Short mmCIF file of C-alpha atoms and ligand atoms in Angstrom, two decimals:
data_model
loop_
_atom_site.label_atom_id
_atom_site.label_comp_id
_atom_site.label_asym_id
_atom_site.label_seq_id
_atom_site.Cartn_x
_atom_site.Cartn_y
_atom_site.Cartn_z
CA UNK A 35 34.20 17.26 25.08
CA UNK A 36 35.51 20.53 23.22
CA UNK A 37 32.87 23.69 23.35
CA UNK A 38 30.77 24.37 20.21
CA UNK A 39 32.18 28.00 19.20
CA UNK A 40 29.32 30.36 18.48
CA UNK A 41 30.12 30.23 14.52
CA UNK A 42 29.95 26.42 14.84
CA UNK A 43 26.24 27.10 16.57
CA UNK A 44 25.15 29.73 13.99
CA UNK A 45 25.94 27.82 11.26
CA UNK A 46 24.40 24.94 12.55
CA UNK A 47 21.42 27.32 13.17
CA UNK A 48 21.45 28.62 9.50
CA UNK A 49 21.92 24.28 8.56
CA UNK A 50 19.02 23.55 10.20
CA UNK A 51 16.64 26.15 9.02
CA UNK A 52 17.78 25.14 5.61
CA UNK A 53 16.74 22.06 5.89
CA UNK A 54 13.37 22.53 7.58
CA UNK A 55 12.30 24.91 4.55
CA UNK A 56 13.13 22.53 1.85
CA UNK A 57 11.47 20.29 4.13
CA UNK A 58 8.38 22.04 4.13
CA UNK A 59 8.60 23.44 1.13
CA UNK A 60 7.00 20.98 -1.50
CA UNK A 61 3.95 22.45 -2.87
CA UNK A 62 1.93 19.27 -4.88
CA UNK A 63 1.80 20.26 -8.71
CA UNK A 64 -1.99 20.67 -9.88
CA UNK A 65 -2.17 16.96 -11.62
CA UNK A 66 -0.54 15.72 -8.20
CA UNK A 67 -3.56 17.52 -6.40
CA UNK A 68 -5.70 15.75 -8.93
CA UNK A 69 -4.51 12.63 -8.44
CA UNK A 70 -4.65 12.66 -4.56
CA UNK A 71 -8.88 12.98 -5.58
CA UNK A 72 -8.22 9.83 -7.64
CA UNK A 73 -6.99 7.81 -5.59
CA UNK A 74 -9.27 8.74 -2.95
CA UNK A 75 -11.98 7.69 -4.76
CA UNK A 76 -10.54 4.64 -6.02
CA UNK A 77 -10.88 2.91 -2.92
CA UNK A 78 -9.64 -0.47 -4.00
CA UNK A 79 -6.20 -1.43 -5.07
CA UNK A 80 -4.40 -4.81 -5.70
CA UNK A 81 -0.58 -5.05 -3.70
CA UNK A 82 1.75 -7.40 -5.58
CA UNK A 83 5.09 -9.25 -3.88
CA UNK A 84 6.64 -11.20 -6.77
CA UNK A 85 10.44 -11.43 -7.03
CA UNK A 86 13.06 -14.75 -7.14
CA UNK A 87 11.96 -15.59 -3.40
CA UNK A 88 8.74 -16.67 -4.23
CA UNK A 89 10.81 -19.72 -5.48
CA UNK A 90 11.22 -20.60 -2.29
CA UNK A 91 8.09 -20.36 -0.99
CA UNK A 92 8.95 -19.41 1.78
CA UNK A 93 8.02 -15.29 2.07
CA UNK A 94 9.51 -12.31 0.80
CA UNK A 95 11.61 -12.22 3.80
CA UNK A 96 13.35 -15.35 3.33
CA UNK A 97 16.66 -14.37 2.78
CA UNK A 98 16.93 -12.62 5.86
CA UNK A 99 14.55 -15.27 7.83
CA UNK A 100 17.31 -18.57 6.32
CA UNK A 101 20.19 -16.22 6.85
CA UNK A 102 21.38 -16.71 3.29
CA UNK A 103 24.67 -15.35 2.22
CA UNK A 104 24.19 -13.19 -0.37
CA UNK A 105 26.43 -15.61 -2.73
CA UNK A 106 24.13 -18.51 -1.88
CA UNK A 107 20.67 -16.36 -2.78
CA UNK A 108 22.37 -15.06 -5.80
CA UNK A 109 21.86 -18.67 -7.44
CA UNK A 110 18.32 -18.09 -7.11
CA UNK A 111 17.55 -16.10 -10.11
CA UNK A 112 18.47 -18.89 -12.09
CA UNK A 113 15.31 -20.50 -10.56
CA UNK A 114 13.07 -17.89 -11.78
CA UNK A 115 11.13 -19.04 -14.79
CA UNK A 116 7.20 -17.26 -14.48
CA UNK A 117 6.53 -19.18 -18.21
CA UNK A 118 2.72 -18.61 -16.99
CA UNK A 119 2.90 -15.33 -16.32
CA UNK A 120 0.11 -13.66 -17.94
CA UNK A 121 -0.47 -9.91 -17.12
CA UNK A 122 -3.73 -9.65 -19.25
CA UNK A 123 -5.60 -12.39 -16.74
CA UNK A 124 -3.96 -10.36 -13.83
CA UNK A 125 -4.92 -7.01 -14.50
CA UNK A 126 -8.52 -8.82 -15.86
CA UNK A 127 -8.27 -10.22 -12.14
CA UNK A 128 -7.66 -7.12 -10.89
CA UNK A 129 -10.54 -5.16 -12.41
CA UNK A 130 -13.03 -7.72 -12.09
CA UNK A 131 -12.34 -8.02 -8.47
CA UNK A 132 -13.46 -3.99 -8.77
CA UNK A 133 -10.03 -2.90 -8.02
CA UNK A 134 -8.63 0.59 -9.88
CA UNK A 135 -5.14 0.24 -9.13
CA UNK A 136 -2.17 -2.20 -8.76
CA UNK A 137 1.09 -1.88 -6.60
CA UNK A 138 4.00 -4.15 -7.97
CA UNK A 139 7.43 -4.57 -5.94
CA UNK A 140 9.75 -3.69 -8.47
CA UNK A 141 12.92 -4.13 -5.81
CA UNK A 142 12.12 -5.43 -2.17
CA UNK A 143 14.78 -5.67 0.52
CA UNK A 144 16.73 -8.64 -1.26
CA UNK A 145 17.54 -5.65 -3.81
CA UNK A 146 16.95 -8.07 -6.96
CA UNK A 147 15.75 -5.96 -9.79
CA UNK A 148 12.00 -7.12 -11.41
CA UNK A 149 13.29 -4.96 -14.28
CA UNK A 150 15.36 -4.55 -16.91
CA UNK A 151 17.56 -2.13 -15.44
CA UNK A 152 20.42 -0.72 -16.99
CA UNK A 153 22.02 0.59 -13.61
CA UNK A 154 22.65 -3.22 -12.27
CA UNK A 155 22.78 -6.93 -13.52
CA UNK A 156 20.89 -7.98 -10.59
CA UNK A 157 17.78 -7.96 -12.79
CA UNK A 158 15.25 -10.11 -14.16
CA UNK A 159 16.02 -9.58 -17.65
CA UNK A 160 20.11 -10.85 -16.93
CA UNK A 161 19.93 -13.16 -14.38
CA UNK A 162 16.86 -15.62 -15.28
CA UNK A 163 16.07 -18.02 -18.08
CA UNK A 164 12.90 -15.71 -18.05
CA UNK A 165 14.78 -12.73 -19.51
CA UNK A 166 11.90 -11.02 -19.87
CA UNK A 167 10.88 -7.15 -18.04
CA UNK A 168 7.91 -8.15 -15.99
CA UNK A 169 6.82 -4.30 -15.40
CA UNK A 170 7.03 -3.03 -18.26
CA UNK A 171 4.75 -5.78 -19.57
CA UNK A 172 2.06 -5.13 -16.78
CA UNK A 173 2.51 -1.59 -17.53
CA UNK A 174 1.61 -1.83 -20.98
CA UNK A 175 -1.15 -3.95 -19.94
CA UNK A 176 -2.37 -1.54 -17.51
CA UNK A 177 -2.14 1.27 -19.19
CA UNK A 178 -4.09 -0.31 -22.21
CA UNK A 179 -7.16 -1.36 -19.36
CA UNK A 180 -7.14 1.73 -17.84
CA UNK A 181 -5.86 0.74 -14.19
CA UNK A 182 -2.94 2.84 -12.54
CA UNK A 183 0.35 1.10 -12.03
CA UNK A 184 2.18 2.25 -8.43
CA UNK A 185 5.70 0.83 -7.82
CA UNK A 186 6.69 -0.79 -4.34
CA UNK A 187 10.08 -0.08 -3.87
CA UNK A 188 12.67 -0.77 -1.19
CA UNK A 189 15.06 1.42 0.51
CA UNK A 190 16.46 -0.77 2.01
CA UNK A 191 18.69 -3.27 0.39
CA UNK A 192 20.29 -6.69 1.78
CA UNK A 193 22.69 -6.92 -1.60
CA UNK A 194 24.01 -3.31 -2.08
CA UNK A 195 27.26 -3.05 -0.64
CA UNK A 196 27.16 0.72 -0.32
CA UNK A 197 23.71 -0.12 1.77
CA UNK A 198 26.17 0.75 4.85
CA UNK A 199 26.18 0.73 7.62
CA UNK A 200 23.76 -1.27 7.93
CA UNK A 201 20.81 -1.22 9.60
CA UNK A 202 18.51 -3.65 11.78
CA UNK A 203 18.28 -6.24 8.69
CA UNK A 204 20.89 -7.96 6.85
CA UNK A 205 23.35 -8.36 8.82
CA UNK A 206 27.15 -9.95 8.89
CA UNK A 207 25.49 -13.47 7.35
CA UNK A 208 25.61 -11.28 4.02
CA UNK A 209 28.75 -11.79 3.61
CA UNK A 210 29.54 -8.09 2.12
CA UNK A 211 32.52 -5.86 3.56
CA UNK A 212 32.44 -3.92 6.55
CA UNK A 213 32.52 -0.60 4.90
CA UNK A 214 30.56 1.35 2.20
CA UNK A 215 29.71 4.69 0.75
CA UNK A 216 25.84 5.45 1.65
CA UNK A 217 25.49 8.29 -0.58
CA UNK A 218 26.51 6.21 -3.30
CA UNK A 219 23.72 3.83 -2.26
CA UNK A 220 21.05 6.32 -2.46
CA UNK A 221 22.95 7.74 -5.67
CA UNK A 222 21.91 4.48 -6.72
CA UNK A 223 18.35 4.24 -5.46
CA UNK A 224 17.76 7.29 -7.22
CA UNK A 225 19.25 6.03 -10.78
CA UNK A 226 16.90 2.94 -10.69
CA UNK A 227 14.00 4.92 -9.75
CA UNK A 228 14.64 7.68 -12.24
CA UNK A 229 14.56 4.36 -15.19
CA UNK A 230 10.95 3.20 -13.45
CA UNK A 231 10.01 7.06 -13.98
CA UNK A 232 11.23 7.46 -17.32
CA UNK A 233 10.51 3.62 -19.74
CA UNK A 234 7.04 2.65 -18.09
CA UNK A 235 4.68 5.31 -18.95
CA UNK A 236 2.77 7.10 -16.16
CA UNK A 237 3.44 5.96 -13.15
CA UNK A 238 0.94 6.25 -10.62
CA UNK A 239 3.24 6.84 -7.68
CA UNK A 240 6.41 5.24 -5.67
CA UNK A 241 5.38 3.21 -2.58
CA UNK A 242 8.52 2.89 -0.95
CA UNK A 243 9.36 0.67 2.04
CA UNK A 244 11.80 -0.19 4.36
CA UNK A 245 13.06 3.40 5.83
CA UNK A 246 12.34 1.72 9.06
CA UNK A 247 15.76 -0.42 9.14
CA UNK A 248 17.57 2.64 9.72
CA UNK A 249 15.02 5.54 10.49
CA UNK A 250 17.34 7.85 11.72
CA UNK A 251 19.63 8.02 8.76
CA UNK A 252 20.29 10.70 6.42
CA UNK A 253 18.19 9.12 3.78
CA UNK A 254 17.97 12.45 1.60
CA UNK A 255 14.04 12.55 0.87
CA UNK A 256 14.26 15.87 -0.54
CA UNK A 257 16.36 14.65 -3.14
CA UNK A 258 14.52 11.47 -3.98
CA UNK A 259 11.06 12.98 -3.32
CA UNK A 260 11.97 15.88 -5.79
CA UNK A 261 13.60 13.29 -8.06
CA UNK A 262 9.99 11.58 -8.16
CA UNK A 263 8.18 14.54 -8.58
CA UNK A 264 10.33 16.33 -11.18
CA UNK A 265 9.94 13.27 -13.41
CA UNK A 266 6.18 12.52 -13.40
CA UNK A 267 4.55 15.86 -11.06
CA UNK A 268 1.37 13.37 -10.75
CA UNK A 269 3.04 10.51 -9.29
CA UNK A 270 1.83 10.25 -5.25
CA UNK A 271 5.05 9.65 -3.27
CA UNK A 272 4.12 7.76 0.09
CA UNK A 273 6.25 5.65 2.36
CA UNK A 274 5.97 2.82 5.21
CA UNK A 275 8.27 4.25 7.49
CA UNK A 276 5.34 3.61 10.15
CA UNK A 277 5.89 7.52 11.28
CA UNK A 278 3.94 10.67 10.66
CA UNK A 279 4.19 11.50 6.66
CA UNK A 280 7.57 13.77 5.57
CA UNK A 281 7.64 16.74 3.55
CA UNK A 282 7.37 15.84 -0.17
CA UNK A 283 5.25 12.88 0.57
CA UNK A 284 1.63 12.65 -1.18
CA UNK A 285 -0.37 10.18 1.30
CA UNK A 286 -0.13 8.11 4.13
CA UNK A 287 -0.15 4.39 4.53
CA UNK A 288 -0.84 2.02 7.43
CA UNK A 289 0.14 -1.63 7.41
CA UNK A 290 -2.28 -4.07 8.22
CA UNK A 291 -4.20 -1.68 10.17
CA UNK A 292 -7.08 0.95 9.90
CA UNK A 293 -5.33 4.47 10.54
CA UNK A 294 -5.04 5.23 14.27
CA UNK A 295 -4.16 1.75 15.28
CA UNK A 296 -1.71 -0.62 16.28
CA UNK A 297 -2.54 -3.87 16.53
CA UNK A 298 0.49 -5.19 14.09
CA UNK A 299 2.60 -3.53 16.42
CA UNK A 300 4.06 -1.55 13.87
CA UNK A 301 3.03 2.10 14.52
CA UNK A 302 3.10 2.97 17.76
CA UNK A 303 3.86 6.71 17.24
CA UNK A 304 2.38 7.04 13.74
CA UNK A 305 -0.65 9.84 13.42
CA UNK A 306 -2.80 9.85 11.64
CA UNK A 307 -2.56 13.01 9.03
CA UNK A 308 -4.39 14.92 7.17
CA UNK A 309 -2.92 13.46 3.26
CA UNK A 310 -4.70 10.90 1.51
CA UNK A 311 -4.61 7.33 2.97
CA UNK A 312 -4.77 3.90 2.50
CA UNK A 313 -4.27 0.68 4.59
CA UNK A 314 -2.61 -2.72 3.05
CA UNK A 315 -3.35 -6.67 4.35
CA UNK A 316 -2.55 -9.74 3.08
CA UNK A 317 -4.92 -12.10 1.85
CA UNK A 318 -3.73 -14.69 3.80
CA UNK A 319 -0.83 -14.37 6.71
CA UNK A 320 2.40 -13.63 3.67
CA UNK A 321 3.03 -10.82 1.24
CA UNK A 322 5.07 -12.93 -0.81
CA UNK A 323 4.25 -16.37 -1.86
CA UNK A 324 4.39 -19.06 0.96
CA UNK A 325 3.94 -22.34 0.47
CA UNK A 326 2.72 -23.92 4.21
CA UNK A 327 -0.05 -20.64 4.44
CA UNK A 328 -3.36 -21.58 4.48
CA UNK A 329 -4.85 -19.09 6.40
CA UNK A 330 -6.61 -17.23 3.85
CA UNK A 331 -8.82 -14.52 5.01
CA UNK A 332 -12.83 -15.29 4.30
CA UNK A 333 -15.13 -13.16 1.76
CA UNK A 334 -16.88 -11.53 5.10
CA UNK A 335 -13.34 -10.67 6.54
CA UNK A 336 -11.82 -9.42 3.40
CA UNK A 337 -15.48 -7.23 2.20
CA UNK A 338 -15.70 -6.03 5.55
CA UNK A 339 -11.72 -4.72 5.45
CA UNK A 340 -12.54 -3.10 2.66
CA UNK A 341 -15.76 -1.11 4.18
CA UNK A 342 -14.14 -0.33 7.64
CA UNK A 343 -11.17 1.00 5.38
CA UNK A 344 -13.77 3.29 3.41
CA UNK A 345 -15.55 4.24 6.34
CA UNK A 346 -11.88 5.66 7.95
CA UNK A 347 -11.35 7.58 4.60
CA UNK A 348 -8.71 5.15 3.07
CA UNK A 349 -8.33 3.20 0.28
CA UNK A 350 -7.35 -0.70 1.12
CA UNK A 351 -4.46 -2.27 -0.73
CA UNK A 352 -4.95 -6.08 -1.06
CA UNK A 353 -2.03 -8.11 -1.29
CA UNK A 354 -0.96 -11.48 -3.35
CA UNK A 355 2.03 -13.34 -3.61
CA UNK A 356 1.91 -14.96 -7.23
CA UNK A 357 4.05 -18.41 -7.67
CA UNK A 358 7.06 -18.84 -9.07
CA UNK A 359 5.27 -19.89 -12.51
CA UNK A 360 3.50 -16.53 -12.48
CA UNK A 361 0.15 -17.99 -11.48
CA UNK A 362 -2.10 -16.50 -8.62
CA UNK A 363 -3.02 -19.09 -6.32
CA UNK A 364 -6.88 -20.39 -7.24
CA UNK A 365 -8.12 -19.58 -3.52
CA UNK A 366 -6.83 -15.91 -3.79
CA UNK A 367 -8.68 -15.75 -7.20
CA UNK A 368 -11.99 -17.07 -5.85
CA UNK A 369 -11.61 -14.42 -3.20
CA UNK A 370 -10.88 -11.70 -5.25
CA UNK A 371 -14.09 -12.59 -7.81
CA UNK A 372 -16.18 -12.52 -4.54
CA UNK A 373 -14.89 -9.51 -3.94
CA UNK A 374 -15.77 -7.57 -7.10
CA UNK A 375 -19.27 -9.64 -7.17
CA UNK A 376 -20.24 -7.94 -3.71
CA UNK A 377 -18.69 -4.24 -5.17
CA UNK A 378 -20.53 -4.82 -8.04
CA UNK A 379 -23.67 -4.63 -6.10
CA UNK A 380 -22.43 -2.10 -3.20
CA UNK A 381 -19.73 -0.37 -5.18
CA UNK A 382 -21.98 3.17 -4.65
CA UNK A 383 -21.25 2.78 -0.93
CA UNK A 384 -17.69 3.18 -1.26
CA UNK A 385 -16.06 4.07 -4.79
CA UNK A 386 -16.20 8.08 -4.06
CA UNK A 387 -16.76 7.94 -0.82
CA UNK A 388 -14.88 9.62 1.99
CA UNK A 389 -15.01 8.70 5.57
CA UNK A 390 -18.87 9.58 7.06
CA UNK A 391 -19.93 11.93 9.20
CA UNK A 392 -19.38 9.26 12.75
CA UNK A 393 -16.09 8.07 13.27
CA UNK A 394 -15.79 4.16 13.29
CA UNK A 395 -17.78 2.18 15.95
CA UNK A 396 -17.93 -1.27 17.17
CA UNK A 397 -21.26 -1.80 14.94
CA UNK A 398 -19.76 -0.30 11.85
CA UNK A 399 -18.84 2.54 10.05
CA UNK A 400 -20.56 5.43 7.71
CA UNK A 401 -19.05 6.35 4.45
CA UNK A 402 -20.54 9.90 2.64
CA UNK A 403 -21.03 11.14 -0.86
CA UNK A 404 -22.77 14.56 -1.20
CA UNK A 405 -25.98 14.41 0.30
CA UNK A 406 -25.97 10.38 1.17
CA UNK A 407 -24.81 8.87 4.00
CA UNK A 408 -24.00 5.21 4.36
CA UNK A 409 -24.35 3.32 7.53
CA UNK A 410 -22.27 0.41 6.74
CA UNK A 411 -24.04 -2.07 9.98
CA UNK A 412 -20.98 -4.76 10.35
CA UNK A 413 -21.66 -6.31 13.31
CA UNK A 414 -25.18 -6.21 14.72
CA UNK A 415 -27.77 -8.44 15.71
CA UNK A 416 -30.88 -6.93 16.77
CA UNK A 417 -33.08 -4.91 14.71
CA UNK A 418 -32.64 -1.39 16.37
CA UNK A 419 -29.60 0.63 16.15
CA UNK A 420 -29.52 4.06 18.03
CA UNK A 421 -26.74 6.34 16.29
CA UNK A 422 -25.61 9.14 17.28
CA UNK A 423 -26.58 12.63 15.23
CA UNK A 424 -24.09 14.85 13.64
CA UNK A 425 -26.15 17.95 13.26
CA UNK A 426 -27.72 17.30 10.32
CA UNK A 427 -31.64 16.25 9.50
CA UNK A 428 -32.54 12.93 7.69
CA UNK A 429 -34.87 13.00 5.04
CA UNK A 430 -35.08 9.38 4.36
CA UNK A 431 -33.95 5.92 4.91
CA UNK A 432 -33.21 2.95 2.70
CA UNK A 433 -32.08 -0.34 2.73
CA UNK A 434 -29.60 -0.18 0.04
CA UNK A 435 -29.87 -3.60 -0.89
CA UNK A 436 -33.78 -3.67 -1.89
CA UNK A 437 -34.43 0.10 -1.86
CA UNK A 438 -37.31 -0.71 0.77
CA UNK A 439 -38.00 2.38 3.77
CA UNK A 440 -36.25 2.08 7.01
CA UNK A 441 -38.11 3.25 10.05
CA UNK A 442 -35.84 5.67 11.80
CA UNK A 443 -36.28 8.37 14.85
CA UNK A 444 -34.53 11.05 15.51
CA UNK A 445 -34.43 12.15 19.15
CA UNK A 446 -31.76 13.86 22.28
CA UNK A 447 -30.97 10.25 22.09
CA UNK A 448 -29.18 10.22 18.36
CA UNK A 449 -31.21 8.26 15.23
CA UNK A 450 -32.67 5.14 16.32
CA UNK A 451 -32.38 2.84 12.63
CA UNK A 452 -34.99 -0.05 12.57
CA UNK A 453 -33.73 -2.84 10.09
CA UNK A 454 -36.38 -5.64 9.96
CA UNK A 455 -34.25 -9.49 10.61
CA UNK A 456 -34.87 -11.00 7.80
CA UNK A 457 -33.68 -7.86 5.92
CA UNK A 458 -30.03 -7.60 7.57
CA UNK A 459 -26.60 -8.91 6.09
CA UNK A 460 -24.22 -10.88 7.50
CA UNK A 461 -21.59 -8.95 5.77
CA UNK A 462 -22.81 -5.78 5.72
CA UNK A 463 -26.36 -4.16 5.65
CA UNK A 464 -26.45 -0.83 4.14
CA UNK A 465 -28.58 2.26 5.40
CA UNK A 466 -29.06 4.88 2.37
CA UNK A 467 -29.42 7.90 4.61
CA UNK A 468 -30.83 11.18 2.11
CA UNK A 469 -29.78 14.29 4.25
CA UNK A 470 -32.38 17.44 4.10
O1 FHN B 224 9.25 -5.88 5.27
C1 FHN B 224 8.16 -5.52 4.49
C2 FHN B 224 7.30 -6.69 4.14
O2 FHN B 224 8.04 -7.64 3.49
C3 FHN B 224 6.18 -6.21 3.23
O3 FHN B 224 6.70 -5.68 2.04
C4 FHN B 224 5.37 -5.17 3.95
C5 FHN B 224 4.26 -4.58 3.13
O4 FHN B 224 3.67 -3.54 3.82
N1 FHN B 224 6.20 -4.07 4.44
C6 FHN B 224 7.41 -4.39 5.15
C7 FHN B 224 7.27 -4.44 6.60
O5 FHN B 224 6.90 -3.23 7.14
#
């Protein structure tokens, strides 16, 4: 091995510092800042996978999963006809189900456009008898009902020849070359990104996923980060690379988990920081549409996602995989009505919220706004609960259901909470806690 001269190391030196100040560098613009309180008290969000695989119905992975060659899945557009597709009833879906937000995949890993991009003909508006720019008519839709529109997007990319090398998806059953320029790739990246900051209004943020093929390459966030940011300052920049958040990023997400864990497997070394967060599951085992799964997660499972989410400070992003006609499956809409029915009645628990004073426990979680505390009792079955105290003195306790008094002690031994049987929840009974 030849030595590493002492200019070599200096500049090196000089390289690296560089880069860690534009690293940490990014300062969020004032309506970014005010949009990081938004979305923290929106809570609620709805997570969309709809591209040409849904024809399939066979997942969003399915591609990769059947090994097709990219000539073979190229046919597939053709297949693509969403003549139901009706982004009034899904964004009426959406807020009805008490949701504030929705997050579209505008390009997942097969790297097929959902709109009509000028940068390449792999798009929806070239390559299928639908012709028609599916985002920028939920856009318009959103905008006009007042929900915020966040774009999915994926780095990485099992079409794009320049996506090289590759990484641990997509491999040689492709069928493109063994060589590429990645610069030009990301080049590219950032030209279709700058068209979904520029034609489709504002743009809540860029949820962008797929880092994780190829973690440690040169994937130039600064660029695309400032990119994002120089375009619309508001829009919240976060990423599922399953690692602690990068400079320029504007919350954190977990993937079908509550921050801090790993059961999914998926984020083993990922902390749990100090930006905004939010946590995204599927309503039933597939992000995109799949045909055989029927395990769809129950009203009690679903509700009670969405409180333990709350009660951890993040916002929960619930996922669909429309058909191929552009329809949401019935069950997912029955779930989703259920859904806004209960926030309807509880919505004070949670919209506005941030995580409580207690950190989650097997019985529940607490959720705070100013002087209220909510003890959110999940899973409990006898009538006292002994919590324990955080310093502060109760002045009263509700049910939050019927208003009625709760008996409660405070004592060394924490607050002991006595919720008459007949009074508790299955899903969740509420404690109204006033703090002196
Ligand atoms: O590979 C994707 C998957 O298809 C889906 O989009 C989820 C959503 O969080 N993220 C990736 C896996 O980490």
């Amino acid at each position: 091995m030849k030595p590493i001269n002492s200019f070599r190391l200096s500049f090196l030196f000089i390289l690296l510092s560089v880069c860690a100040v534009a690293q940490t560098a990014y300062e969020p613009s004032p309506e970014n800042k005010k949009n990081r309180e938004w979305f923290q008290d929106a809570k609620f969000g709805l997570f969309i996978h709809w591209g040409v695989y849904s024809v399939l119905g066979d997942g969003e992975w399915v591609m990769n999963n059947q090994e097709i060659p990219i000539k073979a899945y190229e046919k597939l557009p053709a297949f693509f006809n969403p003549t139901e597709y009706d982004p009034k009833a899904w964004v009426q879906m959406a807020k009805a189900a008490g949701m504030k937000y929705i997050t579209i995949t505008s390009k997942h890993h097969d790297g097929f456009a959902m709109w009509d991009s000028k940068v390449s003909d792999y798009n929806i508006v070239k390559k299928t008898p639908y012709g028609k720019d599916v985002l920028k008519m939920l856009a318009d839709e959103c905008h006009k009902e007042g929900i915020k529109l966040f774009f999915y997007h994926s780095q990485l990319d099992w079409h794009h020849p320049d996506y090289f090398p590759r990484g641990n998806t997509g491999g040689n059953w492709t069928g493109r070359p063994q060589h590429g320029d990645w610069y030009k790739y990301l080049d590219y990246m950032d030209a279709q990104l700058t068209e979904l900051l520029t034609n489709y209004g504002d743009i809540a943020g860029i949820w962008f996923d797929g880092m994780w093929d190829k973690i440690d390459a040169d994937w130039r966030l600064n660029t695309t980060y400032s990119l994002i940011h120089k375009l619309q300052p508001g829009a919240l920049v976060g990423s599922n690379h399953h690692v602690a958040p990068f400079a320029g990023e504007d919350f954190q997400m977990f993937e079908k988990d509550l921050p801090g864990h790993n059961t999914s497997g998926f984020s083993p070394e990922q902390k749990v920081g100090d930006l905004p967060k939010e946590t995204c599951e599927t309503i039933n085992y597939s992000w995109g549409f799949n045909l055989k799964d029927d395990g769809h997660k129950s009203r009690k499972q679903l509700i009670q996602y969405l409180v333990k989410a709350a009660g951890y400070g993040a916002n929960f992003l619930l996922n669909i995989g429309p058909m191929p006609n552009g329809k949401i499956q019935s069950e997912h809409i029955e779930k989703l009505r259920q859904m806004g029915e209960w926030l309807t009645a509880n919505g004070e628990t949670i919209y506005g919220t941030r995580g409580g004073p207690l950190t989650a426990r097997d019985w529940g979680v607490t959720t705070q706004k100013g002087n209220k505390v909510y003890v959110h009792i999940l899973d409990w079955s006898d009538e006292s609960l002994v919590i324990p105290s955080w310093g502060k003195k109760i002045k009263s306790a509700r049910l939050y259901s019927d208003k009625s008094v709760v008996k409660f002690a405070e004592s060394e031994f924490g607050i002991t909470l006595k919720v008459p049987k007949a009074k508790m929840d299955d899903v969740d009974t509420i404690v109204e806690l006033e703090l002196k």
